[in-house]
mmCIF file of C-alpha atoms and ligand atoms in Angstrom:
data_model
loop_
_atom_site.group_PDB
_atom_site.id
_atom_site.type_symbol
_atom_site.label_atom_id
_atom_site.label_comp_id
_atom_site.label_asym_id
_atom_site.label_seq_id
_atom_site.Cartn_x
_atom_site.Cartn_y
_atom_site.Cartn_z
ATOM 1 C CA UNK Q 160 -0.163 -0.225 -0.198
ATOM 2 C CA UNK Q 161 1.172 3.403 -1.107
ATOM 3 C CA UNK Q 162 0.175 6.289 1.077
ATOM 4 C CA UNK Q 163 0.656 9.829 0.035
ATOM 5 C CA UNK Q 164 -0.651 12.773 2.627
ATOM 6 C CA UNK Q 165 -1.039 16.069 1.470
ATOM 7 C CA UNK Q 166 -1.123 18.635 4.439
ATOM 8 C CA UNK Q 167 0.571 21.923 5.306
ATOM 9 C CA UNK Q 168 1.764 20.245 8.538
ATOM 10 C CA UNK Q 169 4.150 17.159 7.492
ATOM 11 C CA UNK Q 170 6.108 17.524 10.591
ATOM 12 C CA UNK Q 171 2.598 16.437 12.451
ATOM 13 C CA UNK Q 172 3.135 12.551 10.763
ATOM 14 C CA UNK Q 173 7.030 12.147 11.764
ATOM 15 C CA UNK Q 174 5.764 10.144 15.469
ATOM 16 C CA UNK Q 175 3.443 8.082 12.857
ATOM 17 C CA UNK Q 176 5.931 7.102 10.659
ATOM 18 C CA UNK Q 177 8.552 6.461 13.533
ATOM 19 C CA UNK Q 178 6.630 4.359 15.941
ATOM 20 C CA UNK Q 179 4.465 1.134 16.164
ATOM 21 C CA UNK Q 180 2.982 -0.827 13.686
ATOM 22 C CA UNK Q 181 3.236 1.746 11.220
ATOM 23 C CA UNK Q 182 6.877 2.181 11.757
ATOM 24 C CA UNK Q 183 7.031 -1.556 11.398
ATOM 25 C CA UNK Q 184 5.016 -2.118 8.329
ATOM 26 C CA UNK Q 185 7.281 0.900 6.744
ATOM 27 C CA UNK Q 186 10.372 -1.199 7.605
ATOM 28 C CA UNK Q 187 8.845 -4.224 6.275
ATOM 29 C CA UNK Q 188 7.981 -2.827 3.147
ATOM 30 C CA UNK Q 189 4.305 -3.399 3.505
ATOM 31 C CA UNK Q 190 3.351 0.055 3.142
ATOM 32 C CA UNK Q 191 5.224 2.833 1.799
ATOM 33 C CA UNK Q 192 4.411 6.531 2.766
ATOM 34 C CA UNK Q 193 5.349 10.421 1.961
ATOM 35 C CA UNK Q 194 3.946 13.664 2.313
ATOM 36 C CA UNK Q 195 3.456 16.590 -0.159
ATOM 37 C CA UNK Q 196 3.486 19.927 1.398
ATOM 38 C CA UNK Q 197 0.497 21.779 -0.027
ATOM 39 C CA UNK Q 198 2.454 25.437 0.730
ATOM 40 C CA UNK Q 199 4.977 24.286 -1.945
ATOM 41 C CA UNK Q 200 2.469 24.703 -4.578
ATOM 42 C CA UNK Q 201 1.633 28.418 -3.256
ATOM 43 C CA UNK Q 202 2.319 30.571 -5.824
ATOM 44 C CA UNK Q 203 2.432 33.877 -4.006
ATOM 45 C CA UNK Q 204 5.558 35.284 -2.469
ATOM 46 C CA UNK Q 205 4.044 34.655 0.896
ATOM 47 C CA UNK Q 206 3.197 31.287 -0.111
ATOM 48 C CA UNK Q 207 -0.094 31.758 1.091
ATOM 49 C CA UNK Q 208 -2.985 28.657 1.048
ATOM 50 C CA UNK Q 209 -5.874 30.321 2.630
ATOM 51 C CA UNK Q 210 -8.065 33.294 1.612
ATOM 52 C CA UNK Q 211 -11.382 35.134 2.686
ATOM 53 C CA UNK Q 212 -14.675 33.497 1.515
ATOM 54 C CA UNK Q 213 -16.442 34.811 -1.161
ATOM 55 C CA UNK Q 214 -19.730 36.177 -0.156
ATOM 56 C CA UNK Q 215 -18.128 37.235 3.322
ATOM 57 C CA UNK Q 216 -18.463 35.685 6.716
ATOM 58 C CA UNK Q 217 -15.741 34.789 9.632
ATOM 59 C CA UNK Q 218 -12.769 32.200 9.099
ATOM 60 C CA UNK Q 219 -10.498 31.685 6.026
ATOM 61 C CA UNK Q 220 -11.379 29.083 3.070
ATOM 62 C CA UNK Q 221 -8.216 26.947 1.553
ATOM 63 C CA UNK Q 222 -7.136 28.113 -1.707
ATOM 64 C CA UNK Q 223 -7.978 26.068 -4.811
ATOM 65 C CA UNK Q 224 -4.249 26.668 -6.451
ATOM 66 C CA UNK Q 225 -2.068 24.836 -3.874
ATOM 67 C CA UNK Q 226 -4.228 22.201 -3.180
ATOM 68 C CA UNK Q 227 -4.789 21.318 -6.938
ATOM 69 C CA UNK Q 228 -1.168 21.426 -7.171
ATOM 70 C CA UNK Q 229 -0.393 19.373 -4.116
ATOM 71 C CA UNK Q 230 -2.746 16.750 -5.270
ATOM 72 C CA UNK Q 231 -1.721 16.210 -8.633
ATOM 73 C CA UNK Q 232 1.843 16.042 -7.512
ATOM 74 C CA UNK Q 233 0.758 13.050 -4.921
ATOM 75 C CA UNK Q 234 -1.349 11.634 -7.847
ATOM 76 C CA UNK Q 235 2.119 11.691 -10.286
ATOM 77 C CA UNK Q 236 3.802 9.968 -7.207
ATOM 78 C CA UNK Q 237 1.060 7.305 -6.482
ATOM 79 C CA UNK Q 238 -0.714 6.833 -9.946
ATOM 80 C CA UNK Q 239 -3.902 5.363 -9.800
ATOM 81 C CA UNK Q 240 -4.376 5.767 -5.784
ATOM 82 C CA UNK Q 241 -7.640 6.914 -4.495
ATOM 83 C CA UNK Q 242 -7.898 10.558 -3.577
ATOM 84 C CA UNK Q 243 -9.622 10.848 -0.100
ATOM 85 C CA UNK Q 244 -10.436 14.404 1.029
ATOM 86 C CA UNK Q 245 -10.536 14.149 4.926
ATOM 87 C CA UNK Q 246 -13.788 16.160 5.811
ATOM 88 C CA UNK Q 247 -16.601 16.532 8.482
ATOM 89 C CA UNK Q 248 -19.037 15.785 5.512
ATOM 90 C CA UNK Q 249 -17.601 12.916 4.224
ATOM 91 C CA UNK Q 250 -18.602 8.737 4.816
ATOM 92 C CA UNK Q 251 -18.081 8.154 8.208
ATOM 93 C CA UNK Q 252 -14.564 5.887 8.670
ATOM 94 C CA UNK Q 253 -15.668 2.402 10.313
ATOM 95 C CA UNK Q 254 -14.070 -0.822 10.376
ATOM 96 C CA UNK Q 255 -15.783 -1.996 7.004
ATOM 97 C CA UNK Q 256 -14.497 1.394 5.051
ATOM 98 C CA UNK Q 257 -11.103 0.720 6.387
ATOM 99 C CA UNK Q 258 -11.269 -3.273 4.983
ATOM 100 C CA UNK Q 259 -12.501 -1.654 1.728
ATOM 101 C CA UNK Q 260 -9.593 0.941 1.719
ATOM 102 C CA UNK Q 261 -6.822 -1.956 2.470
ATOM 103 C CA UNK Q 262 -7.887 -3.265 -0.635
ATOM 104 C CA UNK Q 263 -6.410 -0.417 -2.680
ATOM 105 C CA UNK Q 264 -2.806 0.087 -4.199
ATOM 106 C CA UNK Q 265 -2.955 3.504 -3.012
ATOM 107 C CA UNK Q 266 -4.703 6.323 -0.865
ATOM 108 C CA UNK Q 267 -3.929 9.847 -1.253
ATOM 109 C CA UNK Q 268 -4.794 11.289 2.124
ATOM 110 C CA UNK Q 269 -5.795 15.471 1.440
ATOM 111 C CA UNK Q 270 -5.803 17.197 5.017
ATOM 112 C CA UNK Q 271 -7.855 20.598 5.091
ATOM 113 C CA UNK Q 272 -7.280 22.897 7.535
ATOM 114 C CA UNK Q 273 -9.346 26.541 8.188
ATOM 115 C CA UNK Q 274 -13.012 26.632 7.743
ATOM 116 C CA UNK Q 275 -12.941 24.363 4.833
ATOM 117 C CA UNK Q 276 -11.889 24.010 1.444
ATOM 118 C CA UNK Q 277 -12.832 25.629 -1.812
ATOM 119 C CA UNK Q 278 -15.743 24.017 -3.509
ATOM 120 C CA UNK Q 279 -14.066 23.202 -6.578
ATOM 121 C CA UNK Q 280 -11.461 20.947 -5.229
ATOM 122 C CA UNK Q 281 -14.067 18.199 -3.969
ATOM 123 C CA UNK Q 282 -15.871 18.395 -7.339
ATOM 124 C CA UNK Q 283 -12.580 17.744 -9.611
ATOM 125 C CA UNK Q 284 -9.634 16.371 -7.807
ATOM 126 C CA UNK Q 285 -11.583 14.174 -4.772
ATOM 127 C CA UNK Q 286 -12.769 10.712 -5.181
ATOM 128 C CA UNK Q 287 -14.314 10.174 -1.764
ATOM 129 C CA UNK Q 288 -14.984 12.465 1.134
ATOM 130 C CA UNK Q 289 -14.468 10.557 4.938
ATOM 131 C CA UNK Q 290 -15.243 11.963 7.771
ATOM 132 C CA UNK Q 291 -13.968 10.196 11.318
ATOM 133 C CA UNK Q 292 -16.897 10.900 13.428
ATOM 134 C CA UNK Q 293 -19.512 13.480 14.268
ATOM 135 C CA UNK Q 294 -17.018 16.073 16.418
ATOM 136 C CA UNK Q 295 -15.288 19.058 15.171
ATOM 137 C CA UNK Q 296 -11.497 18.443 14.550
ATOM 138 C CA UNK Q 297 -9.396 21.592 14.002
ATOM 139 C CA UNK Q 298 -7.945 20.000 10.411
ATOM 140 C CA UNK Q 299 -7.872 16.619 8.723
ATOM 141 C CA UNK Q 300 -4.477 15.379 9.666
ATOM 142 C CA UNK Q 301 -5.481 13.677 13.021
ATOM 143 C CA UNK Q 302 -8.381 12.035 10.817
ATOM 144 C CA UNK Q 303 -5.722 11.146 8.572
ATOM 145 C CA UNK Q 304 -3.408 9.226 11.271
ATOM 146 C CA UNK Q 305 -6.549 7.639 12.679
ATOM 147 C CA UNK Q 306 -6.775 6.188 9.010
ATOM 148 C CA UNK Q 307 -3.461 5.203 8.253
ATOM 149 C CA UNK Q 308 -3.341 3.302 11.746
ATOM 150 C CA UNK Q 309 -6.454 1.512 11.171
ATOM 151 C CA UNK Q 310 -5.698 0.577 7.445
ATOM 152 C CA UNK Q 311 -2.430 -0.034 7.934
ATOM 153 C CA UNK Q 312 -2.773 -3.084 10.553
ATOM 154 C CA UNK Q 313 -5.429 -4.754 8.085
ATOM 155 C CA UNK Q 314 -2.637 -5.386 6.001
ATOM 156 C CA UNK Q 315 -0.852 -8.820 5.369
ATOM 157 C CA UNK Q 316 2.325 -8.782 7.932
ATOM 158 C CA UNK Q 317 1.723 -5.706 9.451
ATOM 159 C CA UNK Q 318 0.946 -7.414 12.890
ATOM 160 C CA UNK Q 319 2.777 -9.963 14.627
ATOM 161 C CA UNK Q 320 0.577 -12.887 14.878
ATOM 162 C CA UNK Q 321 -0.775 -13.799 11.351
ATOM 163 C CA UNK Q 322 -4.550 -13.877 12.542
ATOM 164 C CA UNK Q 323 -4.252 -11.260 14.929
ATOM 165 C CA UNK Q 324 -6.312 -8.959 12.506
ATOM 166 C CA UNK Q 325 -8.723 -11.094 11.628
ATOM 167 C CA UNK Q 326 -9.546 -12.500 15.277
ATOM 168 C CA UNK Q 327 -10.054 -9.055 16.696
ATOM 169 C CA UNK Q 328 -13.440 -9.082 18.389
ATOM 170 C CA UNK Q 329 -14.213 -5.934 16.815
ATOM 171 C CA UNK Q 330 -13.815 -7.430 13.252
ATOM 172 C CA UNK Q 331 -16.417 -9.758 14.270
ATOM 173 C CA UNK Q 332 -18.657 -7.146 15.501
ATOM 174 C CA UNK Q 333 -18.344 -7.612 19.164
ATOM 175 C CA UNK Q 334 -16.187 -5.908 21.881
ATOM 176 C CA UNK Q 335 -13.095 -8.032 22.997
ATOM 177 C CA UNK Q 336 -13.382 -10.217 26.013
ATOM 178 C CA UNK Q 337 -11.826 -9.242 29.339
ATOM 179 C CA UNK Q 338 -8.066 -9.656 29.676
ATOM 180 C CA UNK Q 339 -5.939 -10.437 32.517
ATOM 181 C CA UNK Q 340 -2.410 -11.209 33.255
ATOM 182 C CA UNK Q 341 -0.216 -11.545 36.203
ATOM 183 C CA UNK Q 342 -0.332 -11.175 39.439
ATOM 184 C CA UNK Q 343 -2.983 -13.561 40.131
ATOM 185 C CA UNK Q 344 -4.180 -11.535 42.933
ATOM 186 C CA UNK Q 345 -4.270 -7.660 42.490
ATOM 187 C CA UNK Q 346 -5.372 -5.219 45.275
ATOM 188 C CA UNK Q 347 -7.790 -8.198 46.535
ATOM 189 C CA UNK Q 348 -9.221 -9.038 43.120
ATOM 190 C CA UNK Q 349 -8.709 -12.681 41.648
ATOM 191 C CA UNK Q 350 -8.043 -13.677 37.824
ATOM 192 C CA UNK Q 351 -11.302 -15.697 37.084
ATOM 193 C CA UNK Q 352 -10.221 -19.468 37.756
ATOM 194 C CA UNK Q 353 -11.503 -20.711 34.242
ATOM 195 C CA UNK Q 354 -8.751 -18.585 32.742
ATOM 196 C CA UNK Q 355 -6.021 -20.550 34.904
ATOM 197 C CA UNK Q 356 -7.899 -24.150 34.491
ATOM 198 C CA UNK Q 357 -5.691 -24.838 31.045
ATOM 199 C CA UNK Q 358 -9.106 -26.332 29.450
ATOM 200 C CA UNK Q 359 -9.120 -24.329 26.228
ATOM 201 C CA UNK Q 360 -12.602 -24.927 25.621
ATOM 202 C CA UNK Q 361 -13.936 -23.585 28.634
ATOM 203 C CA UNK Q 362 -11.717 -20.546 28.252
ATOM 204 C CA UNK Q 363 -13.103 -19.886 24.641
ATOM 205 C CA UNK Q 364 -16.591 -20.520 26.178
ATOM 206 C CA UNK Q 365 -16.091 -18.123 28.677
ATOM 207 C CA UNK Q 366 -14.654 -15.354 26.053
ATOM 208 C CA UNK Q 367 -17.456 -15.478 24.026
ATOM 209 C CA UNK Q 368 -19.698 -15.183 27.085
ATOM 210 C CA UNK Q 369 -17.467 -12.065 28.265
ATOM 211 C CA UNK Q 370 -17.640 -10.543 24.486
ATOM 212 C CA UNK Q 371 -21.035 -10.832 24.432
ATOM 213 C CA UNK Q 372 -22.665 -9.506 27.610
ATOM 214 C CA UNK Q 373 -19.605 -6.546 27.494
ATOM 215 C CA UNK Q 374 -20.985 -5.711 24.067
ATOM 216 C CA UNK Q 375 -25.160 -6.067 24.943
ATOM 217 C CA UNK Q 376 -24.155 -3.770 28.253
ATOM 218 C CA UNK Q 377 -21.731 -1.589 26.555
ATOM 219 C CA UNK Q 378 -22.723 -1.505 22.741
ATOM 220 C CA UNK Q 379 -26.246 -3.154 22.381
ATOM 221 C CA UNK Q 380 -26.186 -0.997 18.952
ATOM 222 C CA UNK Q 381 -23.427 -3.529 17.455
ATOM 223 C CA UNK Q 382 -25.834 -6.548 18.128
ATOM 224 C CA UNK Q 383 -28.788 -5.091 16.584
ATOM 225 C CA UNK Q 384 -28.312 -6.119 13.229
ATOM 226 C CA UNK Q 385 -25.833 -9.224 13.356
ATOM 227 C CA UNK Q 386 -26.531 -12.540 12.536
ATOM 228 C CA UNK Q 387 -25.588 -14.584 15.530
ATOM 229 C CA UNK Q 388 -23.809 -18.259 15.810
ATOM 230 C CA UNK Q 389 -25.544 -21.073 17.357
ATOM 231 C CA UNK Q 390 -22.913 -20.900 20.390
ATOM 232 C CA UNK Q 391 -23.785 -17.124 20.733
ATOM 233 C CA UNK Q 392 -27.527 -17.886 20.999
ATOM 234 C CA UNK Q 393 -26.867 -20.357 23.624
ATOM 235 C CA UNK Q 394 -25.049 -17.806 25.738
ATOM 236 C CA UNK Q 395 -27.455 -15.219 25.613
ATOM 237 C CA UNK Q 396 -30.694 -17.584 26.432
ATOM 238 C CA UNK Q 397 -28.605 -18.984 29.665
ATOM 239 C CA UNK Q 398 -28.743 -15.199 30.591
ATOM 240 C CA UNK Q 399 -31.924 -14.697 29.581
ATOM 241 C CA UNK Q 400 -33.066 -17.429 32.036
ATOM 242 C CA UNK Q 401 -30.922 -16.417 34.578
ATOM 243 C CA UNK Q 402 -32.608 -12.914 34.292
ATOM 244 C CA UNK Q 403 -36.020 -14.145 33.827
ATOM 245 C CA UNK Q 404 -35.941 -16.265 36.945
ATOM 246 C CA UNK Q 405 -34.759 -12.834 38.997
ATOM 247 C CA UNK Q 406 -37.293 -10.843 37.510
ATOM 248 C CA UNK Q 407 -39.885 -13.756 38.248
ATOM 249 C CA UNK Q 408 -38.922 -13.876 41.871
ATOM 250 C CA UNK Q 409 -39.022 -10.142 41.763
ATOM 251 C CA UNK Q 410 -42.606 -9.729 40.756
ATOM 252 C CA UNK Q 411 -44.111 -12.853 42.540
HETATM 253 C C1 9D3 D 725 -16.325 25.959 13.194
HETATM 254 C C2 9D3 D 725 -16.050 25.425 11.782
HETATM 255 N N1 9D3 D 725 -17.302 24.282 11.514
HETATM 256 C C3 9D3 D 725 -18.546 24.731 11.332
HETATM 257 C C4 9D3 D 725 -19.245 23.611 12.596
HETATM 258 C C5 9D3 D 725 -17.143 23.691 10.253
HETATM 259 C C6 9D3 D 725 -15.847 22.856 10.051
HETATM 260 C C7 9D3 D 725 -14.504 22.978 8.901
HETATM 261 C C8 9D3 D 725 -13.457 22.662 9.157
HETATM 262 C C9 9D3 D 725 -15.462 21.859 11.192
HETATM 263 C C10 9D3 D 725 -14.036 21.181 11.180
HETATM 264 C C11 9D3 D 725 -13.484 21.524 10.212
HETATM 265 C C12 9D3 D 725 -11.809 20.696 10.513
HETATM 266 N N2 9D3 D 725 -12.294 19.349 10.484
HETATM 267 C C13 9D3 D 725 -11.858 18.244 9.472
HETATM 268 O O1 9D3 D 725 -10.974 19.035 8.760
HETATM 269 C C14 9D3 D 725 -12.204 17.003 9.331
HETATM 270 C C15 9D3 D 725 -12.683 16.283 10.426
HETATM 271 C C16 9D3 D 725 -13.892 16.647 11.562
HETATM 272 O O2 9D3 D 725 -13.837 17.990 11.900
HETATM 273 N N3 9D3 D 725 -14.339 15.743 12.098
HETATM 274 C C17 9D3 D 725 -14.571 14.446 11.794
HETATM 275 N N4 9D3 D 725 -13.916 14.197 10.976
HETATM 276 C C18 9D3 D 725 -13.049 14.994 10.193
HETATM 277 S S1 9D3 D 725 -12.099 14.524 8.823
HETATM 278 C C19 9D3 D 725 -11.490 16.251 8.806
#
């Protein structure tokens, strides 16, 4: 996967290139990454990248010429790459979109600043607009970093264990089960016995139950349109019965 970032703040990405999974994917040749500085394509003496909005109003708008120059330079560096504008008006980024984008050869991530980008950029030079959620950021850079991380970890060989990404509970639409490590007793709180039993069948069952109950309590929206397997139905039926007994005792 080839990533090219168009930004006025390429230095913001330096810690991303030099840490963790993205850094390892770079050194393994799983991804390549470069930045195009939008300011380098500004024509005037002061290299301005913003200007006042036509029609008036407060705030500044990103000028079209430097952005167009930067996007064309990025496209030349990554022919065939999908050109993505990070924008609050885009399709909301989620795991399925991360998986779709991970299948591409190249991604150009265009980071806006100021109140917005000149409309003619999105119309002519952008294939897809992406938002990372319903909250207000100061620009596209942090959104681009988030996408870089989520997409890179899906690429073959990027993670330690071969199947780590596929096994991620979130990839299966559930939250992760609870995790424990040493010590066995921490501040008078013990690790569940089943995890020390060595019974791998029982451990898998406990983990599925932990995943399902956490999802039911913390993120019921995730269970809503998800088709469940027979083991999952069994676990939830068991809890349904337990709650039924409790409520029966309460009302009776
Ligand atoms: C104060 C200006 N806003 C009116 C409510 C409009 C606005 C313009 C520019 C809001 C945010 C931004 C900068 N944001 C991004 O570039 C951005 C973003 C975001 O703010 N939220 C979620 N995803 C993204 S991707 C890029």
